[in-house]
Short mmCIF file of N, CA and C in Angstrom, two decimals:
data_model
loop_
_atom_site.label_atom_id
_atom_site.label_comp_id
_atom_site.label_asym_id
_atom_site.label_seq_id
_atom_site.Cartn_x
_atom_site.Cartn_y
_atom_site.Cartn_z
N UNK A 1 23.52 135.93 38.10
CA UNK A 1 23.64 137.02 39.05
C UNK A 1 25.10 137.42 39.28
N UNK A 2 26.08 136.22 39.23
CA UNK A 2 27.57 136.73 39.52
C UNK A 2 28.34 137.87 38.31
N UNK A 3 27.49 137.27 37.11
CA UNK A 3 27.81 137.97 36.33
C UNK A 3 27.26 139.41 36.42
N UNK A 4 26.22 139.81 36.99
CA UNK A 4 25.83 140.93 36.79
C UNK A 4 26.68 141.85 37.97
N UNK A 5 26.89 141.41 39.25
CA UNK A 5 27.67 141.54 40.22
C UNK A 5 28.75 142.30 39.97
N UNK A 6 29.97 141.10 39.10
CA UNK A 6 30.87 141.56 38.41
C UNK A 6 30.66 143.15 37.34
N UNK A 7 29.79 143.04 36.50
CA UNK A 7 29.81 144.11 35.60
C UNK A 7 29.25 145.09 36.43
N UNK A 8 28.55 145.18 37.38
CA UNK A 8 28.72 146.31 38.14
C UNK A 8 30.30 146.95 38.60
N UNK A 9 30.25 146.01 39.27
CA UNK A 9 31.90 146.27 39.69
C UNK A 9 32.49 147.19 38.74
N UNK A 10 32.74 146.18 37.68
CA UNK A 10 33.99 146.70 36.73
C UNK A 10 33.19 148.73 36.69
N UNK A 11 31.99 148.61 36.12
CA UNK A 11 32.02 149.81 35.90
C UNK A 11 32.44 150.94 36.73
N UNK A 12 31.46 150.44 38.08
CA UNK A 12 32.43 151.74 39.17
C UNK A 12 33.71 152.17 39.16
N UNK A 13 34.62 150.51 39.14
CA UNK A 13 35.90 150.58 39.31
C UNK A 13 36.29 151.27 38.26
N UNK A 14 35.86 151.54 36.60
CA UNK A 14 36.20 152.05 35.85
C UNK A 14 36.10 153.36 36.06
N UNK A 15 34.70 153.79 35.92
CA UNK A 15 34.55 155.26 36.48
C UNK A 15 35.00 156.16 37.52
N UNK A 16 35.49 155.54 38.05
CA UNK A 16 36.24 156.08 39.58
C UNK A 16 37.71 155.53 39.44
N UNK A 17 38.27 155.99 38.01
CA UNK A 17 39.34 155.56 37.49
C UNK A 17 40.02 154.72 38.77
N UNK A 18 39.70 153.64 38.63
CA UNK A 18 40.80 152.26 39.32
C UNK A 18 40.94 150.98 37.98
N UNK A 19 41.17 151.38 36.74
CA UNK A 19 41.49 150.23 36.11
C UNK A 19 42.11 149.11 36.31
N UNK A 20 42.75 148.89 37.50
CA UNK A 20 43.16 147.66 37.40
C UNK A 20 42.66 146.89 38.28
N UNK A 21 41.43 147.06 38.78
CA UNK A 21 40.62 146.65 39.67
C UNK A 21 39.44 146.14 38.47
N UNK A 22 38.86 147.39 38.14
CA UNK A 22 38.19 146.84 36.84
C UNK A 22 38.60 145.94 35.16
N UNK A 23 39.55 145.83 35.60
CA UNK A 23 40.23 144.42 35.06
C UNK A 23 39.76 143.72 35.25
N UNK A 24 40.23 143.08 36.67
CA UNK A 24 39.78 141.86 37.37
C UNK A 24 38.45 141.97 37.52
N UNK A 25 37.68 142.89 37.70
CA UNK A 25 36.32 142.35 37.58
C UNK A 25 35.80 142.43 36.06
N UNK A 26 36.84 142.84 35.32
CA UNK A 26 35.83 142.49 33.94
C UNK A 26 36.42 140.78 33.72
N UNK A 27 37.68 140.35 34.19
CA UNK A 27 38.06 138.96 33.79
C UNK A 27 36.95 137.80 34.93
N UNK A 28 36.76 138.59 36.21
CA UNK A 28 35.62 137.59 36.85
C UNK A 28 34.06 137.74 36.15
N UNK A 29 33.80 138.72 35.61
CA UNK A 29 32.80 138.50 34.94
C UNK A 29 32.55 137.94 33.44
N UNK A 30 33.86 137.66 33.03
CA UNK A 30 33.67 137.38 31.77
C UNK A 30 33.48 135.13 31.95
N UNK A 31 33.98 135.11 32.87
CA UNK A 31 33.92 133.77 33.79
C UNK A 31 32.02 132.51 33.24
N UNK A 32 31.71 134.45 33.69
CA UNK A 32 30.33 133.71 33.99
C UNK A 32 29.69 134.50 32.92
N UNK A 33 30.02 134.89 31.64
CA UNK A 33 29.26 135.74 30.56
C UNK A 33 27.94 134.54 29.89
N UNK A 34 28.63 133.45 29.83
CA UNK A 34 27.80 132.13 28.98
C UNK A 34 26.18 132.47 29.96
N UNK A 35 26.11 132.85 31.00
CA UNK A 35 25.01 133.15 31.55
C UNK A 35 24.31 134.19 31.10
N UNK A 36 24.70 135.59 30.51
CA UNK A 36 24.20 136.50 29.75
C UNK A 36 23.81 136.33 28.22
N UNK A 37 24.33 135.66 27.86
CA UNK A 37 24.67 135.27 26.26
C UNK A 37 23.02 135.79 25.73
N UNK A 38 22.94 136.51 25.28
CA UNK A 38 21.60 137.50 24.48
C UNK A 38 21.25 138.58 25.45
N UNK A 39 21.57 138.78 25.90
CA UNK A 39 21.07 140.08 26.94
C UNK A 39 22.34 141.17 26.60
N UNK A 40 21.77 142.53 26.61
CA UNK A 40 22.80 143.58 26.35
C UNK A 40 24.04 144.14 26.92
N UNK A 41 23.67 143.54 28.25
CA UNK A 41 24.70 143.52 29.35
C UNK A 41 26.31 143.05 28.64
N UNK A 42 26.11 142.10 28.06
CA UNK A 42 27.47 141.59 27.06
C UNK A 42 27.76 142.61 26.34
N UNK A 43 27.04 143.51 25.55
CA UNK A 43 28.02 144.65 25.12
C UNK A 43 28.38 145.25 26.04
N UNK A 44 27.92 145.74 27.33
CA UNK A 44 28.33 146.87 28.18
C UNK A 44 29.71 145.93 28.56
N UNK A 45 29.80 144.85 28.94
CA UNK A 45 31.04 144.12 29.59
C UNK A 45 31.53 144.35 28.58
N UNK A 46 31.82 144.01 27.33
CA UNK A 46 32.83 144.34 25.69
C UNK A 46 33.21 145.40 26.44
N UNK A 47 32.68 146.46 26.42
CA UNK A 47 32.79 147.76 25.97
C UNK A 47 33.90 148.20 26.77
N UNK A 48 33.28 148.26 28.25
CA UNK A 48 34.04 148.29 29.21
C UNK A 48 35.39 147.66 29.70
N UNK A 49 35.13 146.38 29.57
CA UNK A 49 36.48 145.49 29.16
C UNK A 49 37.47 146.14 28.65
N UNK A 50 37.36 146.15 27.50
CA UNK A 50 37.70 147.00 26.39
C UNK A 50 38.96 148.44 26.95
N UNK A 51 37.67 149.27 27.78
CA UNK A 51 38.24 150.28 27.98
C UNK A 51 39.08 150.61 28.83
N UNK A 52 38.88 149.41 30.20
CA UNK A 52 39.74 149.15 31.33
C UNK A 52 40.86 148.46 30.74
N UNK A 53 41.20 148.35 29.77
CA UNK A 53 42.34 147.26 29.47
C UNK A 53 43.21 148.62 28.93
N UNK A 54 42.45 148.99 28.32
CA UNK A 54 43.26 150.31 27.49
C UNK A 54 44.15 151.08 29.00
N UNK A 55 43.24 151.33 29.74
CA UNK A 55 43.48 152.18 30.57
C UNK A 55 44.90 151.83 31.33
N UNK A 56 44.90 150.47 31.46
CA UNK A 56 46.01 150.25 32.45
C UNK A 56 47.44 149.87 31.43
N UNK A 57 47.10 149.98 29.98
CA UNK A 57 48.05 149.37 29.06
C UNK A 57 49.41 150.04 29.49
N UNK A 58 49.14 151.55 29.65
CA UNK A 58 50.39 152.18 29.64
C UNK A 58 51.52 151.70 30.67
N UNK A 59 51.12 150.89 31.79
CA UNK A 59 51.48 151.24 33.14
C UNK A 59 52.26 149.73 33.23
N UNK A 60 51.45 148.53 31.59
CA UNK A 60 51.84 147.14 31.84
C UNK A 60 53.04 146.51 31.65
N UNK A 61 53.64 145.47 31.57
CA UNK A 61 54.64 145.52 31.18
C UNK A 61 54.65 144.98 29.45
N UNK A 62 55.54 144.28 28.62
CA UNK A 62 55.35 144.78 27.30
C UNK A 62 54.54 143.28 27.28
N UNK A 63 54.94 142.03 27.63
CA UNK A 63 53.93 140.79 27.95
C UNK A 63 52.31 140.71 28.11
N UNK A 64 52.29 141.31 29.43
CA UNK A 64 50.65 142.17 29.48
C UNK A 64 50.31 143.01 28.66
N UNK A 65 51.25 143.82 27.73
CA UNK A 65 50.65 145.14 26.71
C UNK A 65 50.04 144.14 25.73
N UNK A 66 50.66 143.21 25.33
CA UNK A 66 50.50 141.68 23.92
C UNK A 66 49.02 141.38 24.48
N UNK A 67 49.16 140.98 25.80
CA UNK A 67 48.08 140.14 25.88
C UNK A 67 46.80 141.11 26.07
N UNK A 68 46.86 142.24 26.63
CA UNK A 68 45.71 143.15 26.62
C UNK A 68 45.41 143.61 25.26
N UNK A 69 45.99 144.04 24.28
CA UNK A 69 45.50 144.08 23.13
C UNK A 69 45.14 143.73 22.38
N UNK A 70 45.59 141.58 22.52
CA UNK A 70 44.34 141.00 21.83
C UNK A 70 43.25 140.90 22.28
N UNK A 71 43.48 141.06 23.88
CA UNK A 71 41.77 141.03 24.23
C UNK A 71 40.79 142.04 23.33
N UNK A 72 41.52 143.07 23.87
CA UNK A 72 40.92 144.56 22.78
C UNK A 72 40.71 143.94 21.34
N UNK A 73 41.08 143.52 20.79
CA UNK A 73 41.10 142.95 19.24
C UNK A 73 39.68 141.91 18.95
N UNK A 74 40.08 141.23 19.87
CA UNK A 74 38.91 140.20 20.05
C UNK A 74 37.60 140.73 20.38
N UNK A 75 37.53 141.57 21.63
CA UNK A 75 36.21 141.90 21.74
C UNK A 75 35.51 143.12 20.86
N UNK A 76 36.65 143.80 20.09
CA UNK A 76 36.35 144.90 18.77
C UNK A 76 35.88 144.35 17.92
N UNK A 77 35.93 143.11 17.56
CA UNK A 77 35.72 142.16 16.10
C UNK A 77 34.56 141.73 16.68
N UNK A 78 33.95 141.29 17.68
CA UNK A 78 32.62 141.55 18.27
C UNK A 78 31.54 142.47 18.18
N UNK A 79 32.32 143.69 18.77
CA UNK A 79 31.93 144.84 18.54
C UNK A 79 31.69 145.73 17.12
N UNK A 80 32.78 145.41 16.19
CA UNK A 80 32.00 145.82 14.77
C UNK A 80 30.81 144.85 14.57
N UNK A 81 31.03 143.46 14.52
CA UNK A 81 29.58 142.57 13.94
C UNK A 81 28.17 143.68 14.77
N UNK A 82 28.19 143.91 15.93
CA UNK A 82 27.25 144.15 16.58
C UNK A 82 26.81 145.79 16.40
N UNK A 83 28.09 146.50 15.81
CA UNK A 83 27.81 147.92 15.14
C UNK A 83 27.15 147.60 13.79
N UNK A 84 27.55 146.69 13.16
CA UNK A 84 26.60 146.58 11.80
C UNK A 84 25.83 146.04 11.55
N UNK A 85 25.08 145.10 12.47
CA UNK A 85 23.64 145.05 13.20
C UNK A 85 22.85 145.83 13.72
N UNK A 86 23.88 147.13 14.45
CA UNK A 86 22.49 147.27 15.27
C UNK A 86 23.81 148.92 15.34
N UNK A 87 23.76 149.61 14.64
CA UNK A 87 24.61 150.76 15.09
C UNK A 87 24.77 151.95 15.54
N UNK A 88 23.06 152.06 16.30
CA UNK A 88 22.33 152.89 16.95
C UNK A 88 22.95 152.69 18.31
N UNK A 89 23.35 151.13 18.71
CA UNK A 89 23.31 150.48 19.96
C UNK A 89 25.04 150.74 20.23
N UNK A 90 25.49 150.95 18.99
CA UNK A 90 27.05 149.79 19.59
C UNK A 90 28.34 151.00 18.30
N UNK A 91 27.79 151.57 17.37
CA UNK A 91 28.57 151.98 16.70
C UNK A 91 29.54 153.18 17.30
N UNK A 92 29.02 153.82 18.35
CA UNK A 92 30.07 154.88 19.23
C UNK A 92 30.63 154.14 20.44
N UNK A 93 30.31 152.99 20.76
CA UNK A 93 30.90 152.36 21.51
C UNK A 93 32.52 151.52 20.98
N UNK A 94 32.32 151.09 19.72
CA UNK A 94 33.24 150.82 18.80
C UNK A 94 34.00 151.91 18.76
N UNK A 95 33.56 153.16 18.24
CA UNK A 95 34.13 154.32 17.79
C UNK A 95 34.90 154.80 19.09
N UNK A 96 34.39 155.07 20.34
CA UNK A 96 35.31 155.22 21.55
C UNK A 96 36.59 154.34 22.11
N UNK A 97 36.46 152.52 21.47
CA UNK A 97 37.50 152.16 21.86
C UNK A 97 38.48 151.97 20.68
N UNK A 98 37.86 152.19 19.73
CA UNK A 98 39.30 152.65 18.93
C UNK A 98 39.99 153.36 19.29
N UNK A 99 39.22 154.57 19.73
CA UNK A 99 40.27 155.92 19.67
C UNK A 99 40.86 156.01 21.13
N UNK A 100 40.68 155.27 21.88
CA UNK A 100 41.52 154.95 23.19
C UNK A 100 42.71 153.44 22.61
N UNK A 101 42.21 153.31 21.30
CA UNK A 101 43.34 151.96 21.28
C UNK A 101 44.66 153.24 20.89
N UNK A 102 44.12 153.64 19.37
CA UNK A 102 44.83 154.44 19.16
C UNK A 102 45.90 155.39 19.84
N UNK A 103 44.91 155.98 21.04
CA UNK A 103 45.89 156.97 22.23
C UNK A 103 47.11 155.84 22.14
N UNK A 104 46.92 154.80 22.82
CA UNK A 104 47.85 153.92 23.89
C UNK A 104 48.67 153.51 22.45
N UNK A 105 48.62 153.33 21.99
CA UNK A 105 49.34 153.32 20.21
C UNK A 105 50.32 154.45 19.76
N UNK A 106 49.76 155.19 20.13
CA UNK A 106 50.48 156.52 19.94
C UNK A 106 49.74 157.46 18.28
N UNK A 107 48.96 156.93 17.42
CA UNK A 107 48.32 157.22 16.74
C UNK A 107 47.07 158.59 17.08
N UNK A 108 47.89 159.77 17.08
CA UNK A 108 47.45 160.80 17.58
C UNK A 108 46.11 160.85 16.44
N UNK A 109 46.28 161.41 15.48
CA UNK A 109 45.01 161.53 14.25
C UNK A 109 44.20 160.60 14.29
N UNK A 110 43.91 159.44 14.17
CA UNK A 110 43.31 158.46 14.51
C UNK A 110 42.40 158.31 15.74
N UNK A 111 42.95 158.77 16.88
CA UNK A 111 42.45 159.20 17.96
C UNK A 111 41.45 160.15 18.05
N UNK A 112 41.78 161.58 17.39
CA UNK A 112 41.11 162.23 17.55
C UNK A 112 40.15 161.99 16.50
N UNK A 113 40.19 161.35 15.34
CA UNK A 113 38.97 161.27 14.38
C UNK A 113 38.19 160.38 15.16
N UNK A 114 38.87 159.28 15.91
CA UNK A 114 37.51 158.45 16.78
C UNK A 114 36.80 159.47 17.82
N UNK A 115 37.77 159.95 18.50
CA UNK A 115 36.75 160.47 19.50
C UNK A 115 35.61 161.48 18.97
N UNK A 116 35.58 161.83 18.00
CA UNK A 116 35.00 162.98 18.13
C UNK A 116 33.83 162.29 16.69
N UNK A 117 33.90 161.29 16.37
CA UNK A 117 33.16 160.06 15.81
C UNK A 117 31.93 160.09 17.15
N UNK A 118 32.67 159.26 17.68
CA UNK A 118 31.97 158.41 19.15
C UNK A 118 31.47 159.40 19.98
N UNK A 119 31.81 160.54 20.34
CA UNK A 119 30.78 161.98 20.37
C UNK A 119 29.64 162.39 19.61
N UNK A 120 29.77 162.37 18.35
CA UNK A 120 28.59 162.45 17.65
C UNK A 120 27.67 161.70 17.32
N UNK A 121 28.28 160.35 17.46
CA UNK A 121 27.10 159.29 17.31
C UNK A 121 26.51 159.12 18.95
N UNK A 122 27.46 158.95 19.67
CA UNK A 122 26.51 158.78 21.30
C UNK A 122 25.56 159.84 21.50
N UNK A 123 25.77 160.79 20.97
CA UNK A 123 24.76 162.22 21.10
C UNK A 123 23.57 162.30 20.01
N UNK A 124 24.42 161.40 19.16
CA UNK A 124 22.98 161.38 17.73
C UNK A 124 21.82 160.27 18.57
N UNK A 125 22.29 159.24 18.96
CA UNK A 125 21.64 158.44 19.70
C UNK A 125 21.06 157.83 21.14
N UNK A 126 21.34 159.79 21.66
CA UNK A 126 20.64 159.38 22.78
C UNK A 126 21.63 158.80 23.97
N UNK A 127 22.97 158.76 24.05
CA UNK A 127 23.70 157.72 24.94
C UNK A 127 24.29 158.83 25.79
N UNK A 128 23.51 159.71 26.47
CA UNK A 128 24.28 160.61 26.79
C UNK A 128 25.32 160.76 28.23
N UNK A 129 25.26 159.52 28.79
CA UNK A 129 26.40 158.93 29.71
C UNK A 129 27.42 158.20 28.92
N UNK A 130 27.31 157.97 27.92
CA UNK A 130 28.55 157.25 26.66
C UNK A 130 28.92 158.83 25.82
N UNK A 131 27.98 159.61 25.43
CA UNK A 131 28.55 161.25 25.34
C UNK A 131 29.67 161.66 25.89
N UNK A 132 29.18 161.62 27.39
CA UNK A 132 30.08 162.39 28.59
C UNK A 132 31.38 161.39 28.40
N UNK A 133 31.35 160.47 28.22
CA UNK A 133 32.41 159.42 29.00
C UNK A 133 33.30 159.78 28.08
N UNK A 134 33.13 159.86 26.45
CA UNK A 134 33.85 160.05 25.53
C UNK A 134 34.32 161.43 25.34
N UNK A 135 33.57 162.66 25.83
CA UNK A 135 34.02 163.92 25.77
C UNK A 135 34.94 164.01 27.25
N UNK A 136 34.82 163.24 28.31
CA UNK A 136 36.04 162.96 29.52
C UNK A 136 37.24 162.23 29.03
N UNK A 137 37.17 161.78 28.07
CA UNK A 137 38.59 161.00 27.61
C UNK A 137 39.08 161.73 26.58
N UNK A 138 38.29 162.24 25.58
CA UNK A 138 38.86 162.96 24.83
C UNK A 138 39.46 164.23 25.26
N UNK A 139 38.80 164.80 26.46
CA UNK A 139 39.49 166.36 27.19
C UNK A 139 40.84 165.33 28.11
N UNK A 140 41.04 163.93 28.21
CA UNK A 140 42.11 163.96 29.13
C UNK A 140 43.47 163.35 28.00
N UNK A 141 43.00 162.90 26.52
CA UNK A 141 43.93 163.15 25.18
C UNK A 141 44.78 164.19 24.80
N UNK A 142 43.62 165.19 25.15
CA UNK A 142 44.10 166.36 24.44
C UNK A 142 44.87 167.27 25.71
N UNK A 143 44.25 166.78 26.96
CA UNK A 143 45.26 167.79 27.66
C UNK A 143 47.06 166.99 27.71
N UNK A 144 46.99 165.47 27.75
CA UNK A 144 47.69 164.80 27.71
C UNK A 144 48.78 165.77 26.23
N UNK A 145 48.10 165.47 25.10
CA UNK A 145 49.08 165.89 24.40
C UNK A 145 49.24 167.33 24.03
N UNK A 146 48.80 168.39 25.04
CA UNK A 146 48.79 169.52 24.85
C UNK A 146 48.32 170.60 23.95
N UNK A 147 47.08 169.81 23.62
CA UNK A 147 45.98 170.60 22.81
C UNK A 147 45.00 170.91 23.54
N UNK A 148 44.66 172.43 23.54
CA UNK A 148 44.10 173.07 24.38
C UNK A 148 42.48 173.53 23.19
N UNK A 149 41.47 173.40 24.26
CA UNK A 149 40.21 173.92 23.26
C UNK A 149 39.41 175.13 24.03
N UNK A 150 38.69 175.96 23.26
CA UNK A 150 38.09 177.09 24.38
C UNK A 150 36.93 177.19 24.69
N UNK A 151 36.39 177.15 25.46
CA UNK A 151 34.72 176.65 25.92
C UNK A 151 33.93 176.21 24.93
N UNK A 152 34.51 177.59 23.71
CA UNK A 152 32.81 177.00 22.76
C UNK A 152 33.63 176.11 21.38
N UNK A 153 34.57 175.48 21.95
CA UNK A 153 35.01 174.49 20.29
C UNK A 153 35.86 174.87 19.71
N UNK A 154 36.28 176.27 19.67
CA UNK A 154 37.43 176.50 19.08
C UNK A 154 38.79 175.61 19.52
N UNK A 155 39.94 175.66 18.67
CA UNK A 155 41.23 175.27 19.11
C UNK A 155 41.81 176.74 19.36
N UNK A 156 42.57 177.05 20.43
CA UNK A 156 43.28 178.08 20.73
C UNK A 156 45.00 177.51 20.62
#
C-alpha cells in the first residue's frame, strides 16, 4: 500500500509540475517497489521516475546531474527489455523519456524524433493521457527552443 501511496504522489506532484517533490516520492516509493514486483504499477513508477528526474536535471547541480542520469539509464535499460516484450504497453513510454533525456542533453534532433515517436505510438495504442503528456512536453521543447507550429501541423 505505501508503495502505491507513493506513486500516487509522485504523479500529481509530476503533473502539477513540482518535480522535485516528485522525486522524493518516486525515491520513497521505489523503497517499497519489491512489494509491486509483477504488477504494472512498476512501469508507471519507471516511467515517471524517469521523467521527474529529467525535469529537475536542469536546475541540479553537476553531482546530482551524474547521479540523476544514471538513474534515467538504469530504469531505460528496464524500460527497453519491457518495450520488446510488450511494446504496445511500454514502447512510447521509452520513446518519451528519451526525448526528454535528449532535451536536458541538449540533443535538439534527437528530441524531436522521440517526441513525435512517443506521439504516435501512445495514439496508435490507445494511451491517450501518455498522448497528451507527450504532445505537453513536446509544445514546451519547442516553445523553449523557439520553434513555433500552426494549429494544423504546419511549421511556420
Amino acid at each position: 500500500s505505501l508503495f502505491n501511496v507513493y506513486l500516487a504522489k509522485l504523479l500529481l506532484n509530476y503533473l502539477f509540475k513540482q518535480p522535485d517533490k516528485a522525486v522524493a516520492d518516486a525515491s520513497l516509493a521505489a523503497e517499497y517497489a519489491q512489494a509491486a514486483i509483477g504488477f504494472m504499477m512498476i512501469g508507471t513508477h519507471n516511467f515517471y521516475y524517469s521523467l521527474a528526474l529529467l525535469a529537475v536535471y536542469p536546475t541540479a547541480d553537476s553531482a546530482e546531474q551524474a547521479k540523476h542520469l544514471m538513474q534515467v539509464v538504469a530504469n531505460q535499460e528496464k524500460m527497453r527489455k519491457w518495450a520488446h516484450h510488450a511494446p504496445m504497453n511500454y514502447q512510447h513510454k521509452y520513446e518519451l523519456v528519451e526525448a526528454e533525456k535528449a532535451r536536458v542533453l541538449g540533443d535538439k534532433d534527437k528530441a524531436i524524433d522521440y517526441y513525435d515517436r512517443a506521439i504516435q505510438h501512445s495514439r496508435e495504442q490507445g494511451y491517450i493521457q501518455e498522448e497528451a503528456l507527450a504532445n505537453e512536453l513536446a509544445a514546451e521543447f519547442y516553445l523553449f527552443v523557439g520553434r513555433r507550429l500552426h494549429p494544423l501541423g504546419c511549421e511556420c
